[in-house]
Short mmCIF file of C-alpha atoms in Angstrom, two decimals:
data_model
loop_
_atom_site.label_atom_id
_atom_site.label_comp_id
_atom_site.label_asym_id
_atom_site.label_seq_id
_atom_site.Cartn_x
_atom_site.Cartn_y
_atom_site.Cartn_z
CA MET A 1 -60.14 82.47 338.75
CA ASP A 2 -58.07 82.46 335.93
CA LEU A 3 -58.59 86.16 334.84
CA ILE A 4 -57.80 87.37 338.62
CA PHE A 5 -55.06 85.02 339.39
CA LYS A 6 -53.15 86.87 336.11
CA ILE A 7 -54.31 90.34 336.68
CA GLU A 8 -52.47 90.21 340.41
CA GLU A 9 -49.98 89.12 338.71
CA LEU A 10 -49.59 91.52 336.53
CA ARG A 11 -49.89 94.23 338.60
CA MET A 12 -47.07 92.45 341.60
CA GLU A 13 -45.00 93.00 337.56
CA LEU A 14 -45.90 96.72 337.48
CA ASN A 15 -44.87 98.02 341.17
CA ARG A 16 -41.40 95.99 340.40
CA LEU A 17 -40.65 97.39 336.89
CA ALA A 18 -42.54 101.24 338.47
CA GLY A 19 -39.58 101.04 341.24
CA SER A 20 -36.52 100.24 339.23
CA LYS A 21 -37.28 101.95 335.40
CA ARG A 22 -38.53 104.75 334.54
CA LEU A 23 -42.54 105.40 333.72
CA ALA A 24 -42.08 106.21 330.35
CA ASP A 25 -39.77 102.97 329.79
CA ARG A 26 -40.92 100.12 327.28
CA GLU A 27 -41.15 97.13 329.39
CA LEU A 28 -43.91 99.51 331.90
CA VAL A 29 -45.65 100.73 329.56
CA MET A 30 -46.22 97.32 327.86
CA VAL A 31 -46.78 95.54 331.37
CA SER A 32 -48.84 98.98 332.24
CA GLN A 33 -51.19 98.05 328.58
CA ARG A 34 -51.87 94.07 329.42
CA LEU A 35 -53.00 94.94 332.72
CA ASP A 36 -55.60 97.88 331.08
CA GLU A 37 -57.29 94.82 328.80
CA LEU A 38 -57.28 92.02 331.61
CA LEU A 39 -59.61 94.31 333.66
CA ASN A 40 -60.76 96.04 330.90
CA GLU A 41 -62.00 91.87 330.33
CA TYR A 42 -63.17 90.92 334.44
CA HIS A 43 -65.09 94.40 333.78
CA ARG A 44 -66.44 93.35 330.93
CA LEU A 45 -67.29 89.56 332.59
CA VAL A 46 -68.88 91.32 335.77
CA ILE A 47 -71.66 93.42 333.87
CA GLN A 48 -72.50 90.79 331.81
CA LYS A 49 -73.29 88.47 334.68
CA GLN A 50 -74.91 91.17 336.55
CA ALA A 51 -76.71 91.43 333.24
CA LYS A 52 -78.42 87.49 333.73
#
């Protein structure tokens, strides 16, 4: 699933950035927010699938 691949890619990117940047770094925050969006989208899809 493409969404799961994107989530995993962002998770790895977030871990990489967290090792070299401050937690308040703009880039790190932006990646974290994007990851949150994708995780929320995934959660919505799972809920929809269970409702069928």
